[in-house]
Amino acid sequence: MYRFAIIGCGRIASRHAENIIKTGKLEAVCDIVPEKARAFGEKYNARPYTSIDELLKQEKDIDIVTICSPNGFHAEHSIKSLQGGKHVLCEKPMCITSVAAWQMIDTAHFFRRKLFVVKQNRYNPAIRLLRDSMGHLGKIYSFSVNCYWNRPQAYYTGDWKGTKDFDGGILYTQFSHFIDLMYLLFGEAREVKAFANNFQRRNHFEFEDTVVASLQMENGAIGTLNCTINSYQQNTEGSITVFGEKGSIKVGGQYLNRIDWFHVEGQEQPDISTETLSNNYGFYEGSMSNHHIVYEELVKALAPGENRMVEDIEAVKSIEMIEKIYKAIG
């Protein structure tokens, strides 16, 4: 049975704790706010800490540290955990610079530990179907990725969300899963042109709320990325549409959870399950809740054999693509 610690006791940490206690033992939790650490520890019968250094010093028997702290701390907290001899499961995004990402990778390799990044949308049934169908589409001509979500002012309450240093931007916090899926399906981007704007001028908000990009991929496909957190009052769409010489497929719904089109030469549209719910945080919703699969795959990945978990070298690709888009915005 694996022994876990969680760093950061915010909203997503509960999702991890619920799955950790089904997978192993949650031994310790950490948050710089003592009340949060204490309440979270009491809820999950884990020892609370307010310092990651103290946790790593005291908890010698921890096997895996799950990083749920703000984006800007992912690199620091992952590196410290790896240096402490722990495997790391880091929430998305991996971090908010590729320089930091490669430091994380180098540390994992030096200390011979595993570094995984949460990419739960890869396990959506509709995404699995799309990925499995890509080989039937022939040459990929073009694609579009649309992300129309809502994040109200209440989401930006004056803490780390909305700050450049600790949030990073909507491509990191809201839409890094979609960037990861672009890399998974189409490979790396050769050339990017992009525009962005901050239309709503929220308080405690230091960057864009809308991004539109055009991408030329290394495989020759061209595509668009259209992201906003200004969808009126609710999330309305998360979709990926692919056009190839032998077919067209659109994965849609609010959270990439259904097949809107499936027109593929010689293929019939298979039935898929869309019962998986989104992560519900009260006044907003996030991506589909596949964290139970993440932990099932984590256990497999730490044992010999097939591994479907996103490890460090693959995870850095989405950070590099996000940087290309932001650089193109200027």
mmCIF file of C-alpha atoms in Angstrom:
data_model
loop_
_atom_site.group_PDB
_atom_site.id
_atom_site.type_symbol
_atom_site.label_atom_id
_atom_site.label_comp_id
_atom_site.label_asym_id
_atom_site.label_seq_id
_atom_site.Cartn_x
_atom_site.Cartn_y
_atom_site.Cartn_z
ATOM 1 C CA MET A 1 0.000 0.000 0.000
ATOM 2 C CA TYR A 2 1.434 3.343 -1.060
ATOM 3 C CA ARG A 3 1.693 6.158 1.475
ATOM 4 C CA PHE A 4 0.805 9.661 0.242
ATOM 5 C CA ALA A 5 1.139 13.289 1.224
ATOM 6 C CA ILE A 6 -0.765 16.208 -0.315
ATOM 7 C CA ILE A 7 0.779 19.664 -0.660
ATOM 8 C CA GLY A 8 -1.914 22.347 -0.912
ATOM 9 C CA CYS A 9 -5.354 21.893 0.655
ATOM 10 C CA GLY A 10 -7.478 23.833 -1.847
ATOM 11 C CA ARG A 11 -10.467 22.786 -3.940
ATOM 12 C CA ILE A 12 -8.811 20.108 -6.091
ATOM 13 C CA ALA A 13 -7.054 18.527 -3.092
ATOM 14 C CA SER A 14 -10.309 16.954 -1.917
ATOM 15 C CA ARG A 15 -10.660 15.148 -5.238
ATOM 16 C CA HIS A 16 -7.176 13.709 -4.756
ATOM 17 C CA ALA A 17 -7.744 12.778 -1.117
ATOM 18 C CA GLU A 18 -10.928 10.892 -1.978
ATOM 19 C CA ASN A 19 -9.038 8.763 -4.468
ATOM 20 C CA ILE A 20 -5.892 8.366 -2.387
ATOM 21 C CA ILE A 21 -7.825 6.724 0.441
ATOM 22 C CA LYS A 22 -9.152 4.195 -2.080
ATOM 23 C CA THR A 23 -5.654 3.560 -3.442
ATOM 24 C CA GLY A 24 -3.382 3.765 -0.411
ATOM 25 C CA LYS A 25 -2.993 5.764 2.816
ATOM 26 C CA LEU A 26 -3.013 9.542 3.104
ATOM 27 C CA GLU A 27 -0.433 10.118 5.847
ATOM 28 C CA ALA A 28 0.136 13.878 5.775
ATOM 29 C CA VAL A 29 -1.162 17.142 4.306
ATOM 30 C CA CYS A 30 0.359 20.593 4.055
ATOM 31 C CA ASP A 31 -0.921 24.137 3.571
ATOM 32 C CA ILE A 32 0.562 27.494 4.584
ATOM 33 C CA VAL A 33 -2.795 28.409 6.146
ATOM 34 C CA PRO A 34 -2.816 26.497 9.460
ATOM 35 C CA GLU A 35 -6.618 26.309 9.670
ATOM 36 C CA LYS A 36 -6.870 24.746 6.206
ATOM 37 C CA ALA A 37 -4.149 22.189 6.926
ATOM 38 C CA ARG A 38 -5.690 21.268 10.272
ATOM 39 C CA ALA A 39 -9.257 20.947 8.927
ATOM 40 C CA PHE A 40 -8.126 18.940 5.910
ATOM 41 C CA GLY A 41 -5.999 16.664 8.082
ATOM 42 C CA GLU A 42 -8.880 16.049 10.474
ATOM 43 C CA LYS A 43 -11.254 15.256 7.630
ATOM 44 C CA TYR A 44 -8.932 12.641 6.116
ATOM 45 C CA ASN A 45 -7.188 11.445 9.279
ATOM 46 C CA ALA A 46 -3.798 12.772 8.153
ATOM 47 C CA ARG A 47 -1.088 14.692 9.995
ATOM 48 C CA PRO A 48 -1.184 18.437 9.160
ATOM 49 C CA TYR A 49 1.836 20.619 8.362
ATOM 50 C CA THR A 50 2.297 24.254 7.360
ATOM 51 C CA SER A 51 5.766 23.763 5.831
ATOM 52 C CA ILE A 52 6.692 21.356 3.052
ATOM 53 C CA ASP A 53 10.253 21.265 4.399
ATOM 54 C CA GLU A 54 9.017 20.136 7.804
ATOM 55 C CA LEU A 55 6.712 17.558 6.253
ATOM 56 C CA LEU A 56 9.533 16.052 4.193
ATOM 57 C CA LYS A 57 11.835 16.086 7.218
ATOM 58 C CA GLN A 58 9.356 14.283 9.470
ATOM 59 C CA GLU A 59 7.558 11.973 7.040
ATOM 60 C CA LYS A 60 10.368 9.668 5.964
ATOM 61 C CA ASP A 61 8.060 6.828 4.926
ATOM 62 C CA ILE A 62 5.979 8.756 2.364
ATOM 63 C CA ASP A 63 6.130 7.144 -1.084
ATOM 64 C CA ILE A 64 4.257 9.692 -3.234
ATOM 65 C CA VAL A 65 3.672 13.418 -2.862
ATOM 66 C CA THR A 66 0.674 14.888 -4.674
ATOM 67 C CA ILE A 67 1.180 18.542 -5.571
ATOM 68 C CA CYS A 68 -2.027 20.626 -5.387
ATOM 69 C CA SER A 69 -0.475 23.986 -4.555
ATOM 70 C CA PRO A 70 -0.808 27.097 -6.774
ATOM 71 C CA ASN A 71 0.678 26.764 -10.260
ATOM 72 C CA GLY A 72 3.630 29.010 -9.480
ATOM 73 C CA PHE A 73 4.763 26.655 -6.709
ATOM 74 C CA HIS A 74 4.481 23.404 -8.661
ATOM 75 C CA ALA A 75 8.132 23.373 -9.683
ATOM 76 C CA GLU A 76 9.505 24.248 -6.230
ATOM 77 C CA HIS A 77 7.295 21.776 -4.391
ATOM 78 C CA SER A 78 7.883 18.987 -6.906
ATOM 79 C CA ILE A 79 11.659 19.483 -6.847
ATOM 80 C CA LYS A 80 11.787 19.459 -3.038
ATOM 81 C CA SER A 81 9.697 16.276 -2.924
ATOM 82 C CA LEU A 82 11.863 14.564 -5.527
ATOM 83 C CA GLN A 83 14.998 15.589 -3.647
ATOM 84 C CA GLY A 84 13.397 14.049 -0.575
ATOM 85 C CA GLY A 85 13.242 10.713 -2.377
ATOM 86 C CA LYS A 86 9.513 10.775 -3.149
ATOM 87 C CA HIS A 87 7.670 10.088 -6.375
ATOM 88 C CA VAL A 88 5.548 13.052 -7.444
ATOM 89 C CA LEU A 89 2.073 13.374 -8.933
ATOM 90 C CA CYS A 90 1.674 17.016 -9.928
ATOM 91 C CA GLU A 91 -1.639 18.642 -10.752
ATOM 92 C CA LYS A 92 -1.891 20.502 -14.035
ATOM 93 C CA PRO A 93 -0.194 22.570 -15.214
ATOM 94 C CA MET A 94 3.193 20.944 -14.676
ATOM 95 C CA CYS A 95 4.489 24.475 -13.936
ATOM 96 C CA ILE A 96 4.409 27.842 -15.697
ATOM 97 C CA THR A 97 7.772 27.975 -17.500
ATOM 98 C CA SER A 98 9.577 25.390 -19.593
ATOM 99 C CA VAL A 99 12.838 26.268 -17.787
ATOM 100 C CA ALA A 100 11.258 25.198 -14.496
ATOM 101 C CA ALA A 101 9.764 22.112 -16.171
ATOM 102 C CA TRP A 102 13.184 20.923 -17.302
ATOM 103 C CA GLN A 103 14.568 21.529 -13.808
ATOM 104 C CA MET A 104 11.815 19.262 -12.499
ATOM 105 C CA ILE A 105 12.696 16.628 -15.091
ATOM 106 C CA ASP A 106 16.417 16.784 -14.343
ATOM 107 C CA THR A 107 15.733 16.438 -10.613
ATOM 108 C CA ALA A 108 13.491 13.399 -11.127
ATOM 109 C CA HIS A 109 16.105 11.693 -13.264
ATOM 110 C CA PHE A 110 18.977 12.542 -10.886
ATOM 111 C CA PHE A 111 17.145 11.171 -7.851
ATOM 112 C CA ARG A 112 15.701 8.252 -9.842
ATOM 113 C CA ARG A 113 12.137 9.080 -8.908
ATOM 114 C CA LYS A 114 9.026 9.234 -11.081
ATOM 115 C CA LEU A 115 7.379 12.549 -11.942
ATOM 116 C CA PHE A 116 3.807 12.346 -13.241
ATOM 117 C CA VAL A 117 1.413 15.123 -14.258
ATOM 118 C CA VAL A 118 -2.386 14.919 -13.983
ATOM 119 C CA LYS A 119 -3.995 14.905 -17.449
ATOM 120 C CA GLN A 120 -7.369 13.381 -16.658
ATOM 121 C CA ASN A 121 -9.038 14.469 -19.909
ATOM 122 C CA ARG A 122 -6.965 11.885 -21.770
ATOM 123 C CA TYR A 123 -9.213 9.297 -20.128
ATOM 124 C CA ASN A 124 -12.501 10.798 -21.363
ATOM 125 C CA PRO A 125 -14.280 8.063 -23.372
ATOM 126 C CA ALA A 126 -14.832 10.447 -26.297
ATOM 127 C CA ILE A 127 -11.155 11.442 -26.362
ATOM 128 C CA ARG A 128 -10.074 7.812 -26.253
ATOM 129 C CA LEU A 129 -12.347 7.123 -29.215
ATOM 130 C CA LEU A 130 -10.936 10.094 -31.133
ATOM 131 C CA ARG A 131 -7.353 9.052 -30.469
ATOM 132 C CA ASP A 132 -8.063 5.455 -31.498
ATOM 133 C CA SER A 133 -9.758 6.722 -34.684
ATOM 134 C CA MET A 134 -6.980 9.045 -35.839
ATOM 135 C CA GLY A 135 -5.316 6.258 -37.818
ATOM 136 C CA HIS A 136 -8.505 5.807 -39.883
ATOM 137 C CA LEU A 137 -8.630 9.465 -40.968
ATOM 138 C CA GLY A 138 -5.651 9.331 -43.311
ATOM 139 C CA LYS A 139 -3.770 12.587 -43.709
ATOM 140 C CA ILE A 140 -4.926 15.176 -41.173
ATOM 141 C CA TYR A 141 -5.778 18.427 -42.904
ATOM 142 C CA SER A 142 -6.990 20.727 -40.146
ATOM 143 C CA PHE A 143 -8.524 20.961 -36.685
ATOM 144 C CA SER A 144 -10.218 23.368 -34.324
ATOM 145 C CA VAL A 145 -10.135 23.422 -30.531
ATOM 146 C CA ASN A 146 -12.831 25.521 -28.847
ATOM 147 C CA CYS A 147 -12.993 26.215 -25.118
ATOM 148 C CA TYR A 148 -15.895 28.423 -24.071
ATOM 149 C CA TRP A 149 -15.983 28.582 -20.289
ATOM 150 C CA ASN A 150 -17.169 30.959 -17.597
ATOM 151 C CA ARG A 151 -15.093 32.144 -14.647
ATOM 152 C CA PRO A 152 -16.961 34.836 -12.677
ATOM 153 C CA GLN A 153 -15.434 37.527 -10.522
ATOM 154 C CA ALA A 154 -16.080 35.322 -7.470
ATOM 155 C CA TYR A 155 -13.450 32.898 -8.777
ATOM 156 C CA TYR A 156 -10.820 35.624 -8.407
ATOM 157 C CA THR A 157 -11.013 36.421 -4.722
ATOM 158 C CA GLY A 158 -7.661 38.093 -4.181
ATOM 159 C CA ASP A 159 -5.611 34.917 -3.618
ATOM 160 C CA TRP A 160 -3.244 33.397 -6.194
ATOM 161 C CA LYS A 161 -5.809 32.945 -8.986
ATOM 162 C CA GLY A 162 -5.562 35.669 -11.599
ATOM 163 C CA THR A 163 -1.958 36.577 -10.731
ATOM 164 C CA LYS A 164 0.786 36.374 -13.335
ATOM 165 C CA ASP A 165 3.354 34.850 -10.974
ATOM 166 C CA PHE A 166 1.242 32.105 -9.406
ATOM 167 C CA ASP A 167 -1.599 31.472 -11.883
ATOM 168 C CA GLY A 168 0.222 32.216 -15.147
ATOM 169 C CA GLY A 169 -2.742 32.736 -17.479
ATOM 170 C CA ILE A 170 -5.861 31.005 -18.720
ATOM 171 C CA LEU A 171 -3.865 28.654 -20.974
ATOM 172 C CA TYR A 172 -2.209 27.251 -17.841
ATOM 173 C CA THR A 173 -5.057 27.183 -15.330
ATOM 174 C CA GLN A 174 -8.199 26.628 -17.407
ATOM 175 C CA PHE A 175 -7.057 25.246 -20.743
ATOM 176 C CA SER A 176 -3.780 23.357 -20.331
ATOM 177 C CA HIS A 177 -5.708 20.085 -20.742
ATOM 178 C CA PHE A 178 -6.777 21.194 -24.223
ATOM 179 C CA ILE A 179 -3.188 22.141 -25.122
ATOM 180 C CA ASP A 180 -2.073 18.708 -23.929
ATOM 181 C CA LEU A 181 -4.668 17.043 -26.153
ATOM 182 C CA MET A 182 -3.511 19.103 -29.149
ATOM 183 C CA TYR A 183 -0.015 17.733 -28.610
ATOM 184 C CA LEU A 184 -1.336 14.204 -28.049
ATOM 185 C CA LEU A 185 -3.351 14.244 -31.290
ATOM 186 C CA PHE A 186 -1.344 16.468 -33.641
ATOM 187 C CA GLY A 187 2.193 16.684 -32.286
ATOM 188 C CA GLU A 188 4.284 19.792 -31.903
ATOM 189 C CA ALA A 189 3.584 23.231 -33.348
ATOM 190 C CA ARG A 190 5.959 24.582 -35.983
ATOM 191 C CA GLU A 191 4.523 28.091 -36.208
ATOM 192 C CA VAL A 192 1.986 30.042 -34.148
ATOM 193 C CA LYS A 193 0.131 33.309 -34.625
ATOM 194 C CA ALA A 194 -2.073 34.516 -31.814
ATOM 195 C CA PHE A 195 -4.129 37.337 -30.339
ATOM 196 C CA ALA A 196 -5.391 37.948 -26.801
ATOM 197 C CA ASN A 197 -7.394 40.495 -24.854
ATOM 198 C CA ASN A 198 -8.686 41.171 -21.376
ATOM 199 C CA PHE A 199 -12.268 42.221 -22.102
ATOM 200 C CA GLN A 200 -14.020 42.045 -18.741
ATOM 201 C CA ARG A 201 -11.326 43.684 -16.613
ATOM 202 C CA ARG A 202 -11.996 41.558 -13.522
ATOM 203 C CA ASN A 203 -10.485 42.588 -10.198
ATOM 204 C CA HIS A 204 -7.421 40.649 -8.983
ATOM 205 C CA PHE A 205 -6.790 39.619 -12.581
ATOM 206 C CA GLU A 206 -3.494 40.327 -14.356
ATOM 207 C CA PHE A 207 -3.731 38.765 -17.822
ATOM 208 C CA GLU A 208 -5.967 37.880 -20.770
ATOM 209 C CA ASP A 209 -9.468 36.405 -20.561
ATOM 210 C CA THR A 210 -9.571 35.450 -24.277
ATOM 211 C CA VAL A 211 -6.992 33.836 -26.593
ATOM 212 C CA VAL A 212 -7.312 33.010 -30.293
ATOM 213 C CA ALA A 213 -4.419 31.236 -32.042
ATOM 214 C CA SER A 214 -3.640 29.753 -35.461
ATOM 215 C CA LEU A 215 -1.152 26.908 -35.530
ATOM 216 C CA GLN A 216 0.882 25.145 -38.223
ATOM 217 C CA MET A 217 1.866 21.739 -36.872
ATOM 218 C CA GLU A 218 5.022 19.788 -37.654
ATOM 219 C CA ASN A 219 2.904 17.133 -39.405
ATOM 220 C CA GLY A 220 1.519 19.756 -41.818
ATOM 221 C CA ALA A 221 -1.943 20.118 -40.282
ATOM 222 C CA ILE A 222 -3.240 23.611 -39.594
ATOM 223 C CA GLY A 223 -5.582 24.447 -36.754
ATOM 224 C CA THR A 224 -7.142 27.013 -34.485
ATOM 225 C CA LEU A 225 -7.415 27.397 -30.737
ATOM 226 C CA ASN A 226 -10.219 29.610 -29.409
ATOM 227 C CA CYS A 227 -10.301 30.028 -25.618
ATOM 228 C CA THR A 228 -12.355 32.313 -23.396
ATOM 229 C CA ILE A 229 -13.591 32.474 -19.816
ATOM 230 C CA ASN A 230 -16.291 34.966 -20.860
ATOM 231 C CA SER A 231 -19.037 32.516 -21.834
ATOM 232 C CA TYR A 232 -22.157 34.099 -20.371
ATOM 233 C CA GLN A 233 -23.044 32.675 -16.931
ATOM 234 C CA GLN A 234 -21.939 29.090 -17.660
ATOM 235 C CA ASN A 235 -19.477 26.813 -19.413
ATOM 236 C CA THR A 236 -20.902 26.082 -22.848
ATOM 237 C CA GLU A 237 -18.398 24.114 -24.906
ATOM 238 C CA GLY A 238 -15.148 22.209 -24.862
ATOM 239 C CA SER A 239 -14.595 20.672 -28.285
ATOM 240 C CA ILE A 240 -12.007 19.280 -30.676
ATOM 241 C CA THR A 241 -12.873 18.895 -34.378
ATOM 242 C CA VAL A 242 -10.618 17.031 -36.793
ATOM 243 C CA PHE A 243 -10.768 17.006 -40.599
ATOM 244 C CA GLY A 244 -8.841 14.321 -42.478
ATOM 245 C CA GLU A 245 -8.787 12.890 -45.983
ATOM 246 C CA LYS A 246 -10.959 9.924 -44.929
ATOM 247 C CA GLY A 247 -13.187 11.399 -42.263
ATOM 248 C CA SER A 248 -14.274 14.127 -39.876
ATOM 249 C CA ILE A 249 -14.841 13.793 -36.127
ATOM 250 C CA LYS A 250 -15.990 16.280 -33.528
ATOM 251 C CA VAL A 251 -15.704 15.647 -29.807
ATOM 252 C CA GLY A 252 -17.929 18.168 -28.037
ATOM 253 C CA GLY A 253 -20.142 18.833 -25.041
ATOM 254 C CA GLN A 254 -19.093 21.115 -22.218
ATOM 255 C CA TYR A 255 -16.143 18.930 -21.238
ATOM 256 C CA LEU A 256 -15.119 16.840 -24.263
ATOM 257 C CA ASN A 257 -17.686 14.283 -23.135
ATOM 258 C CA ARG A 258 -19.625 13.374 -26.275
ATOM 259 C CA ILE A 259 -19.227 12.632 -29.981
ATOM 260 C CA ASP A 260 -21.000 15.311 -32.031
ATOM 261 C CA TRP A 261 -19.871 14.011 -35.445
ATOM 262 C CA PHE A 262 -18.332 10.764 -36.549
ATOM 263 C CA HIS A 263 -18.099 10.446 -40.343
ATOM 264 C CA VAL A 264 -15.228 8.075 -41.112
ATOM 265 C CA GLU A 265 -14.724 5.932 -44.204
ATOM 266 C CA GLY A 266 -15.552 2.290 -43.467
ATOM 267 C CA GLN A 267 -16.321 2.961 -39.787
ATOM 268 C CA GLU A 268 -19.522 3.131 -37.780
ATOM 269 C CA GLN A 269 -19.807 5.435 -34.802
ATOM 270 C CA PRO A 270 -19.393 3.319 -31.674
ATOM 271 C CA ASP A 271 -21.384 3.900 -28.520
ATOM 272 C CA ILE A 272 -19.467 5.499 -25.676
ATOM 273 C CA SER A 273 -20.260 6.160 -22.053
ATOM 274 C CA THR A 274 -20.722 9.815 -21.100
ATOM 275 C CA GLU A 275 -21.670 9.239 -17.484
ATOM 276 C CA THR A 276 -18.494 10.740 -16.022
ATOM 277 C CA LEU A 277 -19.302 13.995 -14.256
ATOM 278 C CA SER A 278 -17.352 17.232 -14.234
ATOM 279 C CA ASN A 279 -15.419 18.506 -11.235
ATOM 280 C CA ASN A 280 -17.965 20.696 -9.416
ATOM 281 C CA TYR A 281 -16.532 23.418 -7.177
ATOM 282 C CA GLY A 282 -19.782 25.131 -6.188
ATOM 283 C CA PHE A 283 -19.986 28.326 -8.230
ATOM 284 C CA TYR A 284 -18.097 26.903 -11.224
ATOM 285 C CA GLU A 285 -17.295 23.581 -12.862
ATOM 286 C CA GLY A 286 -14.075 22.196 -14.281
ATOM 287 C CA SER A 287 -13.011 19.358 -16.548
ATOM 288 C CA MET A 288 -14.389 15.832 -16.388
ATOM 289 C CA SER A 289 -13.680 14.062 -13.127
ATOM 290 C CA ASN A 290 -11.414 11.166 -14.075
ATOM 291 C CA HIS A 291 -9.101 11.335 -11.073
ATOM 292 C CA HIS A 292 -10.061 7.802 -10.075
ATOM 293 C CA ILE A 293 -8.515 6.604 -13.347
ATOM 294 C CA VAL A 294 -5.453 8.779 -12.722
ATOM 295 C CA TYR A 295 -4.811 6.925 -9.465
ATOM 296 C CA GLU A 296 -5.492 3.529 -10.983
ATOM 297 C CA GLU A 297 -2.924 4.305 -13.671
ATOM 298 C CA LEU A 298 -0.492 5.760 -11.137
ATOM 299 C CA VAL A 299 -0.317 2.468 -9.281
ATOM 300 C CA LYS A 300 0.243 0.613 -12.566
ATOM 301 C CA ALA A 301 2.935 3.077 -13.621
ATOM 302 C CA LEU A 302 4.959 2.457 -10.466
ATOM 303 C CA ALA A 303 4.998 -1.263 -11.198
ATOM 304 C CA PRO A 304 6.710 -2.979 -14.157
ATOM 305 C CA GLY A 305 4.646 -3.145 -17.337
ATOM 306 C CA GLU A 306 2.485 -0.919 -19.487
ATOM 307 C CA ASN A 307 2.279 2.728 -18.457
ATOM 308 C CA ARG A 308 -0.363 5.192 -19.704
ATOM 309 C CA MET A 309 0.441 7.921 -17.184
ATOM 310 C CA VAL A 310 1.773 11.225 -18.469
ATOM 311 C CA GLU A 311 5.382 11.418 -17.349
ATOM 312 C CA ASP A 312 7.678 14.423 -17.237
ATOM 313 C CA ILE A 313 9.147 14.402 -20.759
ATOM 314 C CA GLU A 314 5.699 14.264 -22.365
ATOM 315 C CA ALA A 315 4.158 16.774 -19.957
ATOM 316 C CA VAL A 316 6.716 19.469 -20.778
ATOM 317 C CA LYS A 317 5.460 19.557 -24.381
ATOM 318 C CA SER A 318 2.235 21.308 -23.418
ATOM 319 C CA ILE A 319 4.192 23.906 -21.408
ATOM 320 C CA GLU A 320 6.396 24.581 -24.426
ATOM 321 C CA MET A 321 3.356 24.936 -26.687
ATOM 322 C CA ILE A 322 1.709 27.372 -24.271
ATOM 323 C CA GLU A 323 4.899 29.428 -24.260
ATOM 324 C CA LYS A 324 4.890 29.507 -28.067
ATOM 325 C CA ILE A 325 1.317 30.826 -28.049
ATOM 326 C CA TYR A 326 2.043 33.511 -25.454
ATOM 327 C CA LYS A 327 5.224 34.514 -27.317
ATOM 328 C CA ALA A 328 3.189 34.878 -30.518
ATOM 329 C CA ILE A 329 0.797 37.209 -28.701
ATOM 330 C CA GLY A 330 3.763 39.423 -27.795
#
